[in-house]
Amino acid sequence: MTTKNLLVELFVEELPPKALNKLGQAFSSVLVESLKQQGLAGSASVATDFASPRRLAVHVTQVALKAADKPVSQKLMPVSVGLDAQGHATPALLKKLASLGAGPDAVASLKRQPDGKAEALFFDSVVAGATLAEGLQKALEEALAKLPIPKVMKYQLADGWSSVDFVRPAHGLIALHGDEVVDVAVLGLTSGRQTHGHRFEASVDPIVIKDADSYDEQLRTQGAVIAGFAARRAEIVRQLQAAAAKAGVNLKPIDDDALLDEVTALVERPNVLMGQFEEAFLEVPQECLILTMKANQKYFPLLNEAGKLTNKFLLVSNIQPADPSAVIGGNERVVRPRLADAKFFFDQDRKKTLASRVDGLAKVVYHGKLGTQGERAERVRAIGHEIVKQLRMAVYPYTVLAKDELDVLDSKVQQAASLAKTDLLTDMVGEFPELQGIMGGYYARHEGLRDGVAIAIEDHYKPRFAGDSLPRNHTGTVVALADKLETLVGLFGIGQLPTGDKDPFALRRHALGVIRILVEKNLSLDLPALIASAVPAFGELIANPSEPLLAFMLDRLAVSLREQGYSAQEVDAVLALRPQRLADVPKRLAAVRAFAALPEAASLAAANKRVGNILKKVEGEVEAKVDAAMLKEPAEAALAQALAGVKPQADQAFEQGDYAGSLKALAVLKEPVDAFFDGVMVNAEDPTLRANRLGLLALLHAAMNRVADLSKLAA
């Protein structure tokens, strides 16, 4: 089959920058998949997507002008319905054949084939393959219908009467198969070969595309446009690095993928220039200046070797004038009022202490069913106090603090929890909500609050996102835990649970934050007790959510562990026991993985599963004890003796936190366990003998499943 390369471009008004990359990828993937399903493109076809502010396009290699014809075997009806007793076609069969474009002469060619318990008639035919014009029309309509459009707009077509719905008004459509136009039409447009380049710098307008393969090059040379999103992004990165190197030794632009993607979606021909502002503005916290430059101006601030902000920034222009001074000067004039606002907010905020703002939290609603931010702060204080109480019971190998340290810690936690939300009332956070916590830390340091409290105020939102750092000190750790638990317990308590992909209160992120802190800080805190201790802080406001919340958090832990590379079997084995101290989970997983590598592991896991199934079928509770005098069979006596010999060693290793050693000690039980099941009838007729054997199995089951449920490892 002869193939040529295909190009499709939709020329539109400026597309939403934050959605552009996804729009380009979706347009390409859906269109190409549709062509493949219709047999017009194959597995060897390669698609290249293009997305610039004013166009969505895709180039596809090896596209056929017409899909191959396909033989089709279609079931018509049971033989008993289609043929009468003499084997002649019934009216029902003739009517069915007519609907398929076949006449009575096709009856002789019908096939009889088994269909369940009866025979059915099948009609073989050849379906003509779709032409490229037909297939591309269908693919294009499907691609546009499935675009992840953030918001649709309705606009009139040129006739003044018709209107269409699309993300932005469309003004041109190209469809080229090689050098020939494919006749398709969408959004009131018919296909051609003309497009437009850069608004101001194109050397030719309109641009007449010669063939599908010349599209990218013609846009670059005649249209002054880099059409490919990835290519344009790479060019911006190259220019940013070059400009930073030219600006000074060891200077580098801020690393922000979201900003880079947005700027890539704003320009068609990037030109990176450098601007600067007065050094006096550097007295303002750099987070404020960086945020205003990124969010409002789409600039890339330049940082020095230590990561500190300099008074230089890089901007990405969409034009390349011979003298860029006017562009640079204009941007410098625009950024100064932004920075001046940030400085004003910072100076004004420091005129009031954080403590003086505490009463104001009572006027800020947190949630209609959970009260104000002031009430929330009191709950965080109460939960923080309970966490410190639980930390007093910590023992090695967990993080342990001395009694006097804990007394001071409790005092710091109370102060930090009281002040943590007060920066919500500051002008700076009112303007830039992303700086909550960060500005509280700055203002606390300005006031000279005692060591650790300012850091705790700044860190109590951490981790804010996947991979974020954890709180840096004990005070911040406790307040962060208390804050996240208050959110989780409160919202679960009023029934505001995440559903599907909807999680408006970021409860999954909060749950993972609690998990990371408990695990990575090696805290001895008992998760069920931790949740239970947070509930009383709400009084009568909520129903007790302990059980569903615990299940939710363990589910999030399971997802996180699988993402870290642990197998589903390993994760299920450890979490089946619902471990109370999450700090133990990594050690238990490592122990399970080491145990699974032992030659005895598969046999013991299968035996453990068998034991569990036997015990589940017993009515009532099985007492885990053995009467040595009742051990009649040599195999059961040998198992009891082996278990008695190995159990103290396994238990000692378990109590010391050596979970791998505990499981490894059990490996010697393989042979006596195998011999037991080969030579002993557990369900003996004698009830006393049966109870003794079940007691032995209960002892074995308990000994084998302290670290993890080993039956989960069974194939």
PDB file of C-alpha atoms in Angstrom, residues 177-359:
ATOM      1  CA  HIS A 177      -1.127  14.242   2.316  1.00  0.00           C
ATOM      2  CA  GLY A 178       2.298  14.633   0.806  1.00  0.00           C
ATOM      3  CA  ASP A 179       1.781  17.714  -1.361  1.00  0.00           C
ATOM      4  CA  GLU A 180      -1.950  17.169  -1.964  1.00  0.00           C
ATOM      5  CA  VAL A 181      -4.779  18.795  -0.009  1.00  0.00           C
ATOM      6  CA  VAL A 182      -7.164  16.381   1.706  1.00  0.00           C
ATOM      7  CA  ASP A 183     -10.743  17.663   1.602  1.00  0.00           C
ATOM      8  CA  VAL A 184     -12.013  17.970   5.189  1.00  0.00           C
ATOM      9  CA  ALA A 185     -14.009  20.611   7.056  1.00  0.00           C
ATOM     10  CA  VAL A 186     -14.437  21.512  10.740  1.00  0.00           C
ATOM     11  CA  LEU A 187     -15.504  24.581  12.743  1.00  0.00           C
ATOM     12  CA  GLY A 188     -16.808  26.225   9.566  1.00  0.00           C
ATOM     13  CA  LEU A 189     -13.399  25.919   7.863  1.00  0.00           C
ATOM     14  CA  THR A 190     -12.411  23.968   4.767  1.00  0.00           C
ATOM     15  CA  SER A 191      -8.914  22.563   4.374  1.00  0.00           C
ATOM     16  CA  GLY A 192      -6.188  24.199   2.326  1.00  0.00           C
ATOM     17  CA  ARG A 193      -2.440  24.737   2.502  1.00  0.00           C
ATOM     18  CA  GLN A 194      -2.131  28.297   3.853  1.00  0.00           C
ATOM     19  CA  THR A 195      -1.171  29.364   7.359  1.00  0.00           C
ATOM     20  CA  HIS A 196       0.287  32.410   9.107  1.00  0.00           C
ATOM     21  CA  GLY A 197       3.544  32.922  10.940  1.00  0.00           C
ATOM     22  CA  HIS A 198       4.645  35.402  13.608  1.00  0.00           C
ATOM     23  CA  ARG A 199       2.313  38.403  13.953  1.00  0.00           C
ATOM     24  CA  PHE A 200       5.142  40.909  13.491  1.00  0.00           C
ATOM     25  CA  GLU A 201       8.244  39.122  12.217  1.00  0.00           C
ATOM     26  CA  ALA A 202       7.073  36.714   9.516  1.00  0.00           C
ATOM     27  CA  SER A 203       8.832  37.385   6.199  1.00  0.00           C
ATOM     28  CA  VAL A 204       5.957  35.874   4.208  1.00  0.00           C
ATOM     29  CA  ASP A 205       2.226  36.113   4.869  1.00  0.00           C
ATOM     30  CA  PRO A 206       0.316  34.001   4.233  1.00  0.00           C
ATOM     31  CA  ILE A 207       2.677  31.042   4.159  1.00  0.00           C
ATOM     32  CA  VAL A 208       1.832  28.446   1.520  1.00  0.00           C
ATOM     33  CA  ILE A 209       2.941  25.045   2.804  1.00  0.00           C
ATOM     34  CA  LYS A 210       4.503  23.035  -0.046  1.00  0.00           C
ATOM     35  CA  ASP A 211       4.029  19.602   1.466  1.00  0.00           C
ATOM     36  CA  ALA A 212       3.600  17.847   4.788  1.00  0.00           C
ATOM     37  CA  ASP A 213       7.333  17.535   5.405  1.00  0.00           C
ATOM     38  CA  SER A 214       8.192  21.204   4.791  1.00  0.00           C
ATOM     39  CA  TYR A 215       5.784  22.563   7.447  1.00  0.00           C
ATOM     40  CA  ASP A 216       8.212  22.893  10.362  1.00  0.00           C
ATOM     41  CA  GLU A 217      11.025  24.375   8.266  1.00  0.00           C
ATOM     42  CA  GLN A 218       8.783  26.847   6.412  1.00  0.00           C
ATOM     43  CA  LEU A 219       7.361  28.159   9.679  1.00  0.00           C
ATOM     44  CA  ARG A 220      10.899  28.699  11.000  1.00  0.00           C
ATOM     45  CA  THR A 221      12.315  30.400   7.906  1.00  0.00           C
ATOM     46  CA  GLN A 222       9.287  32.218   6.482  1.00  0.00           C
ATOM     47  CA  GLY A 223       7.094  32.557   9.540  1.00  0.00           C
ATOM     48  CA  ALA A 224       9.668  33.188  12.318  1.00  0.00           C
ATOM     49  CA  VAL A 225       7.869  30.544  14.414  1.00  0.00           C
ATOM     50  CA  ILE A 226       9.211  27.512  16.275  1.00  0.00           C
ATOM     51  CA  ALA A 227       6.056  25.414  16.030  1.00  0.00           C
ATOM     52  CA  GLY A 228       7.058  22.498  18.241  1.00  0.00           C
ATOM     53  CA  PHE A 229       6.376  22.994  21.968  1.00  0.00           C
ATOM     54  CA  ALA A 230       9.330  20.841  23.045  1.00  0.00           C
ATOM     55  CA  ALA A 231      11.690  22.511  20.554  1.00  0.00           C
ATOM     56  CA  ARG A 232      10.613  25.986  21.655  1.00  0.00           C
ATOM     57  CA  ARG A 233      11.008  25.040  25.316  1.00  0.00           C
ATOM     58  CA  ALA A 234      14.504  23.669  24.685  1.00  0.00           C
ATOM     59  CA  GLU A 235      15.448  26.886  22.880  1.00  0.00           C
ATOM     60  CA  ILE A 236      14.256  28.969  25.856  1.00  0.00           C
ATOM     61  CA  VAL A 237      16.313  26.830  28.251  1.00  0.00           C
ATOM     62  CA  ARG A 238      19.378  27.248  26.034  1.00  0.00           C
ATOM     63  CA  GLN A 239      18.966  31.016  25.899  1.00  0.00           C
ATOM     64  CA  LEU A 240      18.286  31.281  29.659  1.00  0.00           C
ATOM     65  CA  GLN A 241      21.494  29.420  30.459  1.00  0.00           C
ATOM     66  CA  ALA A 242      23.501  31.476  27.981  1.00  0.00           C
ATOM     67  CA  ALA A 243      22.115  34.760  29.311  1.00  0.00           C
ATOM     68  CA  ALA A 244      22.743  33.743  32.929  1.00  0.00           C
ATOM     69  CA  ALA A 245      26.347  32.832  32.119  1.00  0.00           C
ATOM     70  CA  LYS A 246      26.794  36.196  30.403  1.00  0.00           C
ATOM     71  CA  ALA A 247      25.248  38.070  33.362  1.00  0.00           C
ATOM     72  CA  GLY A 248      27.832  36.936  35.910  1.00  0.00           C
ATOM     73  CA  VAL A 249      29.869  34.110  37.335  1.00  0.00           C
ATOM     74  CA  ASN A 250      27.813  31.302  38.898  1.00  0.00           C
ATOM     75  CA  LEU A 251      24.474  32.999  38.307  1.00  0.00           C
ATOM     76  CA  LYS A 252      21.589  30.746  37.330  1.00  0.00           C
ATOM     77  CA  PRO A 253      17.898  31.282  36.508  1.00  0.00           C
ATOM     78  CA  ILE A 254      15.357  29.915  38.967  1.00  0.00           C
ATOM     79  CA  ASP A 255      14.343  26.341  38.218  1.00  0.00           C
ATOM     80  CA  ASP A 256      10.576  26.278  37.672  1.00  0.00           C
ATOM     81  CA  ASP A 257       9.093  23.832  35.156  1.00  0.00           C
ATOM     82  CA  ALA A 258       5.581  25.259  35.420  1.00  0.00           C
ATOM     83  CA  LEU A 259       6.840  28.779  34.647  1.00  0.00           C
ATOM     84  CA  LEU A 260       8.953  27.457  31.782  1.00  0.00           C
ATOM     85  CA  ASP A 261       5.950  25.654  30.286  1.00  0.00           C
ATOM     86  CA  GLU A 262       3.771  28.746  30.614  1.00  0.00           C
ATOM     87  CA  VAL A 263       6.323  31.035  28.966  1.00  0.00           C
ATOM     88  CA  THR A 264       6.828  28.479  26.187  1.00  0.00           C
ATOM     89  CA  ALA A 265       3.098  28.706  25.552  1.00  0.00           C
ATOM     90  CA  LEU A 266       3.192  32.526  25.386  1.00  0.00           C
ATOM     91  CA  VAL A 267       5.831  33.014  22.682  1.00  0.00           C
ATOM     92  CA  GLU A 268       6.353  31.744  19.136  1.00  0.00           C
ATOM     93  CA  ARG A 269       9.904  33.007  18.676  1.00  0.00           C
ATOM     94  CA  PRO A 270      11.619  33.316  22.074  1.00  0.00           C
ATOM     95  CA  ASN A 271      14.226  35.966  22.719  1.00  0.00           C
ATOM     96  CA  VAL A 272      15.712  36.025  26.235  1.00  0.00           C
ATOM     97  CA  LEU A 273      16.788  39.442  27.553  1.00  0.00           C
ATOM     98  CA  MET A 274      18.144  40.570  30.922  1.00  0.00           C
ATOM     99  CA  GLY A 275      16.709  43.290  33.156  1.00  0.00           C
ATOM    100  CA  GLN A 276      17.496  44.511  36.645  1.00  0.00           C
ATOM    101  CA  PHE A 277      16.017  46.441  39.556  1.00  0.00           C
ATOM    102  CA  GLU A 278      17.324  48.507  42.466  1.00  0.00           C
ATOM    103  CA  GLU A 279      19.276  46.510  45.073  1.00  0.00           C
ATOM    104  CA  ALA A 280      17.277  48.201  47.861  1.00  0.00           C
ATOM    105  CA  PHE A 281      14.400  45.857  47.077  1.00  0.00           C
ATOM    106  CA  LEU A 282      16.550  42.903  48.137  1.00  0.00           C
ATOM    107  CA  GLU A 283      15.798  43.839  51.760  1.00  0.00           C
ATOM    108  CA  VAL A 284      12.372  42.250  51.193  1.00  0.00           C
ATOM    109  CA  PRO A 285      12.294  38.444  51.691  1.00  0.00           C
ATOM    110  CA  GLN A 286      13.346  36.893  48.423  1.00  0.00           C
ATOM    111  CA  GLU A 287      10.327  34.576  48.338  1.00  0.00           C
ATOM    112  CA  CYS A 288       8.100  37.665  47.951  1.00  0.00           C
ATOM    113  CA  LEU A 289      10.158  39.147  45.142  1.00  0.00           C
ATOM    114  CA  ILE A 290      10.538  35.842  43.328  1.00  0.00           C
ATOM    115  CA  LEU A 291       6.821  35.125  43.532  1.00  0.00           C
ATOM    116  CA  THR A 292       5.750  38.518  42.231  1.00  0.00           C
ATOM    117  CA  MET A 293       8.235  38.317  39.344  1.00  0.00           C
ATOM    118  CA  LYS A 294       7.138  34.788  38.410  1.00  0.00           C
ATOM    119  CA  ALA A 295       3.395  35.079  38.966  1.00  0.00           C
ATOM    120  CA  ASN A 296       2.778  38.585  37.645  1.00  0.00           C
ATOM    121  CA  GLN A 297       5.539  39.158  35.098  1.00  0.00           C
ATOM    122  CA  LYS A 298       6.625  35.637  34.022  1.00  0.00           C
ATOM    123  CA  TYR A 299      10.258  36.546  34.664  1.00  0.00           C
ATOM    124  CA  PHE A 300      13.083  34.183  35.616  1.00  0.00           C
ATOM    125  CA  PRO A 301      14.885  35.712  38.638  1.00  0.00           C
ATOM    126  CA  LEU A 302      18.632  35.116  38.726  1.00  0.00           C
ATOM    127  CA  LEU A 303      20.121  33.461  41.820  1.00  0.00           C
ATOM    128  CA  ASN A 304      23.739  33.428  42.960  1.00  0.00           C
ATOM    129  CA  GLU A 305      25.800  30.372  43.860  1.00  0.00           C
ATOM    130  CA  ALA A 306      24.300  30.293  47.383  1.00  0.00           C
ATOM    131  CA  GLY A 307      20.748  30.352  46.022  1.00  0.00           C
ATOM    132  CA  LYS A 308      20.222  33.984  47.027  1.00  0.00           C
ATOM    133  CA  LEU A 309      18.269  36.348  44.815  1.00  0.00           C
ATOM    134  CA  THR A 310      20.206  38.985  42.863  1.00  0.00           C
ATOM    135  CA  ASN A 311      18.819  42.204  41.398  1.00  0.00           C
ATOM    136  CA  LYS A 312      18.873  40.724  37.894  1.00  0.00           C
ATOM    137  CA  PHE A 313      16.150  38.821  36.059  1.00  0.00           C
ATOM    138  CA  LEU A 314      15.617  37.260  32.642  1.00  0.00           C
ATOM    139  CA  LEU A 315      12.546  37.896  30.503  1.00  0.00           C
ATOM    140  CA  VAL A 316      11.416  35.971  27.432  1.00  0.00           C
ATOM    141  CA  SER A 317      10.306  38.324  24.680  1.00  0.00           C
ATOM    142  CA  ASN A 318       8.303  37.309  21.609  1.00  0.00           C
ATOM    143  CA  ILE A 319      10.107  39.795  19.358  1.00  0.00           C
ATOM    144  CA  GLN A 320      13.725  40.304  18.350  1.00  0.00           C
ATOM    145  CA  PRO A 321      14.305  44.033  17.733  1.00  0.00           C
ATOM    146  CA  ALA A 322      17.719  45.202  16.610  1.00  0.00           C
ATOM    147  CA  ASP A 323      17.859  47.398  19.723  1.00  0.00           C
ATOM    148  CA  PRO A 324      16.230  45.592  22.672  1.00  0.00           C
ATOM    149  CA  SER A 325      16.713  48.503  25.099  1.00  0.00           C
ATOM    150  CA  ALA A 326      13.088  49.635  24.782  1.00  0.00           C
ATOM    151  CA  VAL A 327      11.826  46.132  25.605  1.00  0.00           C
ATOM    152  CA  ILE A 328      14.185  45.815  28.567  1.00  0.00           C
ATOM    153  CA  GLY A 329      13.407  49.305  29.833  1.00  0.00           C
ATOM    154  CA  GLY A 330       9.673  48.745  29.584  1.00  0.00           C
ATOM    155  CA  ASN A 331       9.879  45.548  31.611  1.00  0.00           C
ATOM    156  CA  GLU A 332      12.075  47.200  34.243  1.00  0.00           C
ATOM    157  CA  ARG A 333       9.528  50.015  34.606  1.00  0.00           C
ATOM    158  CA  VAL A 334       6.689  47.522  34.976  1.00  0.00           C
ATOM    159  CA  VAL A 335       8.389  45.384  37.633  1.00  0.00           C
ATOM    160  CA  ARG A 336       9.342  48.263  39.951  1.00  0.00           C
ATOM    161  CA  PRO A 337       5.788  49.005  41.166  1.00  0.00           C
ATOM    162  CA  ARG A 338       5.311  45.278  41.831  1.00  0.00           C
ATOM    163  CA  LEU A 339       8.432  45.156  43.960  1.00  0.00           C
ATOM    164  CA  ALA A 340       7.503  48.420  45.662  1.00  0.00           C
ATOM    165  CA  ASP A 341       4.147  46.914  46.631  1.00  0.00           C
ATOM    166  CA  ALA A 342       5.905  43.892  48.120  1.00  0.00           C
ATOM    167  CA  LYS A 343       8.217  46.176  50.119  1.00  0.00           C
ATOM    168  CA  PHE A 344       5.271  48.223  51.351  1.00  0.00           C
ATOM    169  CA  PHE A 345       3.403  45.103  52.487  1.00  0.00           C
ATOM    170  CA  PHE A 346       6.502  43.821  54.273  1.00  0.00           C
ATOM    171  CA  ASP A 347       7.116  47.118  56.071  1.00  0.00           C
ATOM    172  CA  GLN A 348       3.470  47.500  57.098  1.00  0.00           C
ATOM    173  CA  ASP A 349       3.140  43.925  58.336  1.00  0.00           C
ATOM    174  CA  ARG A 350       6.124  44.293  60.659  1.00  0.00           C
ATOM    175  CA  LYS A 351       4.415  47.136  62.508  1.00  0.00           C
ATOM    176  CA  LYS A 352       2.150  44.603  64.243  1.00  0.00           C
ATOM    177  CA  THR A 353       3.269  41.523  66.159  1.00  0.00           C
ATOM    178  CA  LEU A 354       1.939  38.088  65.357  1.00  0.00           C
ATOM    179  CA  ALA A 355       0.543  37.811  68.891  1.00  0.00           C
ATOM    180  CA  SER A 356      -1.521  40.962  68.341  1.00  0.00           C
ATOM    181  CA  ARG A 357      -3.193  39.281  65.371  1.00  0.00           C
ATOM    182  CA  VAL A 358      -4.342  36.161  67.276  1.00  0.00           C
ATOM    183  CA  ASP A 359      -7.725  37.643  68.213  1.00  0.00           C
TER     184      ASP A 359
END
